[in-house]
């Protein structure tokens, strides 16, 4: 019978909490210490994490030197899908808050997504993605955010800013003309769609299967920056 085997624990900076990496049969599972938020990630299910990169990257892949930002790394599936969708001239920055998560991806966990950190187009930064995007006006053709459960049901209150009007305005400033913001969420949220519109985005909300073509669906917003 399969059982959860704790492999490692990684502290979340300035939070007091920690992430736990478990082996579960042939798969890996990441949970918040203490159980809050249930399973954050399971290596068996990554359909919506892949789509989070495929949908925006397809739109900007033909630009001369596409530069994209992903926050956070998790199990590396969004990163792997971005690398697969973009060409050789692309640069993919990944901002990951928890140093331990980066180490896990360099080790056995990395095999699940095909070790995308080893790709020469990847640059990983151990920082809050909010700080990274705020520091680079007009720096990116696409920004992909999967840092929490979505605009609602946050596991880390500090992440709330990125989903607020101020955070979305910062995302708009960090994008190049006609740049695309993609946001992952466990559930739909009409208020968030309206907030994207107010921040200058033309937004579309799509439902994507978590795994295969039936069962649980997640929400992804694909939002294009309006104007030049
Ligand atoms: C659900 S996982 C991302 C899963 C990822 N899409 C994948 O394909 O595996 C969320 C990740 O975001 C990281 N994170 C949380 N808040 C963050 C922040 N403010 N900036 C950067 N990374 C953050 C977490 O440590 C975790 O690794």
Tab-separated table of C-alpha atoms and ligand atoms in Angstrom:
chain	number	residue	atom	x	y	z
A	1	UNK	CA	0.000	0.000	0.000
A	2	UNK	CA	1.227	3.506	-0.849
A	3	UNK	CA	2.040	5.777	2.068
A	4	UNK	CA	3.410	9.278	2.496
A	5	UNK	CA	7.134	9.327	3.320
A	6	UNK	CA	8.480	12.702	4.469
A	7	UNK	CA	11.686	13.460	2.516
A	8	UNK	CA	12.452	17.032	3.580
A	9	UNK	CA	11.093	20.226	5.107
A	10	UNK	CA	11.882	23.718	3.750
A	11	UNK	CA	11.284	26.959	5.661
A	12	UNK	CA	9.221	29.717	4.018
A	13	UNK	CA	11.121	33.013	4.545
A	14	UNK	CA	9.424	35.641	6.778
A	15	UNK	CA	6.440	33.366	7.248
A	16	UNK	CA	7.224	31.069	10.137
A	17	UNK	CA	5.796	28.118	8.211
A	18	UNK	CA	7.376	25.443	6.088
A	19	UNK	CA	6.773	23.293	3.015
A	20	UNK	CA	7.105	19.511	3.255
A	21	UNK	CA	8.182	17.235	0.419
A	22	UNK	CA	6.757	13.710	0.517
A	23	UNK	CA	7.296	10.643	-1.618
A	24	UNK	CA	4.006	8.859	-2.367
A	25	UNK	CA	4.568	5.693	-4.369
A	26	UNK	CA	6.203	6.838	-7.619
A	27	UNK	CA	5.062	10.407	-7.081
A	28	UNK	CA	6.008	13.439	-5.025
A	29	UNK	CA	3.643	15.631	-3.023
A	30	UNK	CA	4.283	19.080	-1.519
A	31	UNK	CA	2.181	20.155	1.457
A	32	UNK	CA	2.214	23.062	3.858
A	33	UNK	CA	3.489	21.981	7.261
A	34	UNK	CA	0.548	21.424	9.578
A	35	UNK	CA	-1.794	20.496	6.750
A	36	UNK	CA	-3.217	24.000	6.028
A	37	UNK	CA	-4.183	24.182	2.335
A	38	UNK	CA	-4.056	20.385	1.784
A	39	UNK	CA	-1.754	19.248	-1.030
A	40	UNK	CA	-0.160	22.242	-2.744
A	41	UNK	CA	1.248	20.088	-5.535
A	42	UNK	CA	1.164	16.466	-6.655
A	43	UNK	CA	3.522	15.340	-9.429
A	44	UNK	CA	0.779	13.096	-10.869
A	45	UNK	CA	-1.439	16.074	-11.784
A	46	UNK	CA	-0.033	18.971	-13.767
A	47	UNK	CA	-2.419	19.591	-16.687
A	48	UNK	CA	-3.364	23.073	-15.513
A	49	UNK	CA	0.230	23.931	-14.524
A	50	UNK	CA	1.310	23.045	-18.090
A	51	UNK	CA	-1.552	25.097	-19.571
A	52	UNK	CA	-0.537	28.097	-17.451
A	53	UNK	CA	2.580	28.327	-19.644
A	54	UNK	CA	1.302	26.943	-22.952
A	55	UNK	CA	-1.572	29.425	-23.337
A	56	UNK	CA	0.423	32.671	-22.929
A	57	UNK	CA	3.707	31.409	-24.437
A	58	UNK	CA	2.008	30.380	-27.702
A	59	UNK	CA	0.891	34.002	-28.089
A	60	UNK	CA	4.367	35.510	-27.742
A	61	UNK	CA	6.644	32.702	-29.017
A	62	UNK	CA	7.191	34.332	-32.429
A	63	UNK	CA	8.599	37.552	-30.965
A	64	UNK	CA	12.331	37.988	-31.711
A	65	UNK	CA	13.693	37.287	-28.189
A	66	UNK	CA	10.838	36.412	-25.885
A	67	UNK	CA	11.526	37.003	-22.213
A	68	UNK	CA	9.106	35.571	-19.652
A	69	UNK	CA	8.748	35.417	-15.879
A	70	UNK	CA	7.307	32.517	-13.864
A	71	UNK	CA	6.448	32.688	-10.157
A	72	UNK	CA	6.929	30.223	-8.416
A	73	UNK	CA	8.842	27.094	-9.340
A	74	UNK	CA	6.856	24.403	-7.429
A	75	UNK	CA	7.610	21.122	-9.188
A	76	UNK	CA	8.819	22.804	-12.383
A	77	UNK	CA	5.958	21.773	-14.693
A	78	UNK	CA	5.034	25.334	-15.728
A	79	UNK	CA	8.713	26.042	-16.381
A	80	UNK	CA	9.098	22.873	-18.468
A	81	UNK	CA	5.980	23.726	-20.520
A	82	UNK	CA	7.247	27.285	-21.150
A	83	UNK	CA	10.604	25.950	-22.375
A	84	UNK	CA	8.821	23.479	-24.640
A	85	UNK	CA	6.547	26.147	-26.136
A	86	UNK	CA	9.229	28.826	-26.621
A	87	UNK	CA	12.130	28.764	-29.090
A	88	UNK	CA	15.890	28.743	-28.631
A	89	UNK	CA	16.087	32.548	-28.309
A	90	UNK	CA	13.834	32.709	-25.263
A	91	UNK	CA	14.832	33.605	-21.721
A	92	UNK	CA	12.778	32.171	-18.880
A	93	UNK	CA	13.172	33.705	-15.423
A	94	UNK	CA	11.722	31.805	-12.485
A	95	UNK	CA	11.228	33.516	-9.129
A	96	UNK	CA	10.897	31.091	-6.220
A	97	UNK	CA	10.489	32.267	-2.627
A	98	UNK	CA	11.597	29.086	-0.844
A	99	UNK	CA	15.285	28.111	-1.291
A	100	UNK	CA	14.504	24.487	-0.401
A	101	UNK	CA	12.125	24.176	-3.357
A	102	UNK	CA	14.929	25.122	-5.733
A	103	UNK	CA	17.172	22.469	-4.150
A	104	UNK	CA	14.404	19.819	-4.434
A	105	UNK	CA	14.126	20.557	-8.162
A	106	UNK	CA	17.874	20.121	-8.585
A	107	UNK	CA	17.551	16.704	-6.912
A	108	UNK	CA	15.237	13.701	-7.380
A	109	UNK	CA	12.041	15.794	-7.742
A	110	UNK	CA	13.479	17.498	-10.859
A	111	UNK	CA	13.264	14.273	-12.853
A	112	UNK	CA	9.438	14.504	-12.967
A	113	UNK	CA	9.482	17.672	-15.120
A	114	UNK	CA	12.665	16.687	-16.997
A	115	UNK	CA	15.087	18.878	-14.973
A	116	UNK	CA	14.033	22.212	-16.543
A	117	UNK	CA	16.452	24.137	-14.286
A	118	UNK	CA	19.289	22.611	-16.331
A	119	UNK	CA	18.067	24.252	-19.559
A	120	UNK	CA	20.445	27.068	-20.552
A	121	UNK	CA	17.442	29.360	-21.224
A	122	UNK	CA	16.379	29.134	-17.562
A	123	UNK	CA	17.458	31.604	-14.882
A	124	UNK	CA	16.205	30.936	-11.358
A	125	UNK	CA	16.023	33.697	-8.748
A	126	UNK	CA	15.424	33.024	-5.059
A	127	UNK	CA	13.073	35.947	-4.343
A	128	UNK	CA	9.461	37.039	-4.104
A	129	UNK	CA	8.064	37.265	-7.653
A	130	UNK	CA	6.354	40.540	-6.654
A	131	UNK	CA	9.784	42.101	-6.032
A	132	UNK	CA	11.226	40.694	-9.272
A	133	UNK	CA	8.462	42.052	-11.503
A	134	UNK	CA	8.310	45.399	-9.710
A	135	UNK	CA	12.031	45.894	-10.429
A	136	UNK	CA	11.715	45.438	-14.206
A	137	UNK	CA	9.363	47.870	-15.964
A	138	UNK	CA	8.503	46.596	-19.479
A	139	UNK	CA	10.783	43.626	-18.829
A	140	UNK	CA	8.640	40.694	-19.947
A	141	UNK	CA	6.550	39.449	-22.857
A	142	UNK	CA	4.622	37.179	-20.491
A	143	UNK	CA	4.240	36.702	-16.747
A	144	UNK	CA	2.861	33.430	-15.329
A	145	UNK	CA	1.768	33.342	-11.709
A	146	UNK	CA	1.113	30.213	-9.659
A	147	UNK	CA	2.174	31.157	-6.156
A	148	UNK	CA	-0.865	30.222	-4.096
A	149	UNK	CA	-4.356	28.756	-4.368
A	150	UNK	CA	-5.464	31.814	-6.373
A	151	UNK	CA	-6.939	35.248	-5.651
A	152	UNK	CA	-9.060	33.667	-2.905
A	153	UNK	CA	-8.103	31.133	-0.222
A	154	UNK	CA	-4.512	32.289	0.156
A	155	UNK	CA	-2.166	30.125	2.204
A	156	UNK	CA	0.226	33.074	2.599
A	157	UNK	CA	-1.370	36.454	3.330
A	158	UNK	CA	1.683	38.291	1.967
A	159	UNK	CA	0.779	36.984	-1.499
A	160	UNK	CA	-2.542	38.854	-1.456
A	161	UNK	CA	-0.899	42.047	-2.763
A	162	UNK	CA	-0.090	40.473	-6.134
A	163	UNK	CA	-3.781	39.727	-6.753
A	164	UNK	CA	-4.883	43.226	-5.635
A	165	UNK	CA	-5.398	46.268	-7.882
A	166	UNK	CA	-1.921	47.543	-6.935
A	167	UNK	CA	-0.324	44.166	-7.705
A	168	UNK	CA	-2.069	43.854	-11.076
A	169	UNK	CA	-1.002	47.407	-11.985
A	170	UNK	CA	2.574	46.375	-11.175
A	171	UNK	CA	2.156	43.323	-13.469
A	172	UNK	CA	0.879	45.586	-16.267
A	173	UNK	CA	3.919	47.871	-15.856
A	174	UNK	CA	6.282	44.871	-15.955
A	175	UNK	CA	4.893	43.729	-19.310
A	176	UNK	CA	6.054	44.803	-22.746
A	177	UNK	CA	3.408	46.139	-25.194
A	178	UNK	CA	0.714	43.500	-25.814
A	179	UNK	CA	2.350	41.360	-23.132
A	180	UNK	CA	0.344	38.569	-21.506
A	181	UNK	CA	-0.342	37.884	-17.840
A	182	UNK	CA	-1.494	34.357	-16.929
A	183	UNK	CA	-2.764	33.557	-13.437
A	184	UNK	CA	-3.552	30.091	-12.022
A	185	UNK	CA	-6.335	29.545	-9.502
A	186	UNK	CA	-7.992	26.561	-7.870
A	187	UNK	CA	-11.376	28.186	-8.479
A	188	UNK	CA	-13.199	30.788	-10.592
A	189	UNK	CA	-13.518	34.349	-9.301
A	190	UNK	CA	-15.642	36.983	-11.072
A	191	UNK	CA	-14.297	39.827	-8.964
A	192	UNK	CA	-10.784	39.001	-10.056
A	193	UNK	CA	-11.800	39.119	-13.729
A	194	UNK	CA	-13.223	42.610	-13.139
A	195	UNK	CA	-10.054	43.692	-11.324
A	196	UNK	CA	-7.955	42.587	-14.307
A	197	UNK	CA	-10.109	44.740	-16.585
A	198	UNK	CA	-9.629	47.771	-14.344
A	199	UNK	CA	-5.849	47.227	-14.368
A	200	UNK	CA	-5.828	47.617	-18.169
A	201	UNK	CA	-6.061	43.983	-19.262
A	202	UNK	CA	-8.311	42.292	-21.800
A	203	UNK	CA	-8.921	39.138	-19.795
A	204	UNK	CA	-10.287	35.714	-20.606
A	205	UNK	CA	-11.070	33.127	-17.908
A	206	UNK	CA	-10.586	29.501	-18.981
A	207	UNK	CA	-11.253	26.231	-17.143
A	208	UNK	CA	-8.582	23.557	-17.515
A	209	UNK	CA	-8.571	19.938	-16.307
A	210	UNK	CA	-6.149	19.230	-13.484
A	211	UNK	CA	-5.281	15.859	-15.000
A	212	UNK	CA	-6.316	14.211	-18.292
A	213	UNK	CA	-9.694	15.184	-19.734
A	214	UNK	CA	-12.127	14.715	-16.881
A	215	UNK	CA	-12.556	15.464	-13.211
A	216	UNK	CA	-11.352	18.520	-11.305
A	217	UNK	CA	-10.876	21.717	-13.265
A	218	UNK	CA	-8.802	24.750	-12.389
A	219	UNK	CA	-9.079	28.334	-13.596
A	220	UNK	CA	-6.529	30.251	-15.651
A	221	UNK	CA	-6.850	33.903	-16.561
A	222	UNK	CA	-5.129	34.902	-19.798
A	223	UNK	CA	-4.926	38.667	-19.746
A	224	UNK	CA	-3.389	40.765	-22.510
A	225	UNK	CA	-2.125	44.242	-21.717
A	226	UNK	CA	-4.221	46.738	-23.624
A	227	UNK	CA	-2.623	49.586	-25.557
A	228	UNK	CA	0.855	50.117	-27.004
B	1	LIG	C1	1.712	25.606	-6.422
B	1	LIG	S1	3.412	25.814	-6.523
B	1	LIG	C2	3.735	26.195	-8.212
B	1	LIG	C3	3.573	25.002	-9.088
B	1	LIG	C4	4.172	25.196	-10.467
B	1	LIG	N1	3.257	25.912	-11.335
B	1	LIG	C5	4.518	23.863	-11.116
B	1	LIG	O1	4.329	23.717	-12.315
B	1	LIG	O2	4.994	22.972	-10.428
B	1	LIG	C6	3.637	27.394	-5.774
B	1	LIG	C7	5.110	27.787	-5.631
B	1	LIG	O3	5.199	29.202	-5.441
B	1	LIG	C8	6.160	29.482	-4.446
B	1	LIG	N2	5.823	30.817	-3.931
B	1	LIG	C9	4.861	31.154	-3.034
B	1	LIG	N3	4.794	32.480	-2.894
B	1	LIG	C10	5.742	33.006	-3.737
B	1	LIG	C11	6.149	34.330	-4.043
B	1	LIG	N4	5.554	35.387	-3.489
B	1	LIG	N5	7.155	34.501	-4.942
B	1	LIG	C12	7.752	33.435	-5.520
B	1	LIG	N6	7.411	32.145	-5.259
B	1	LIG	C13	6.403	31.943	-4.384
B	1	LIG	C14	5.994	28.335	-3.464
B	1	LIG	O4	7.133	28.184	-2.651
B	1	LIG	C15	5.791	27.157	-4.426
B	1	LIG	O5	7.031	26.608	-4.824
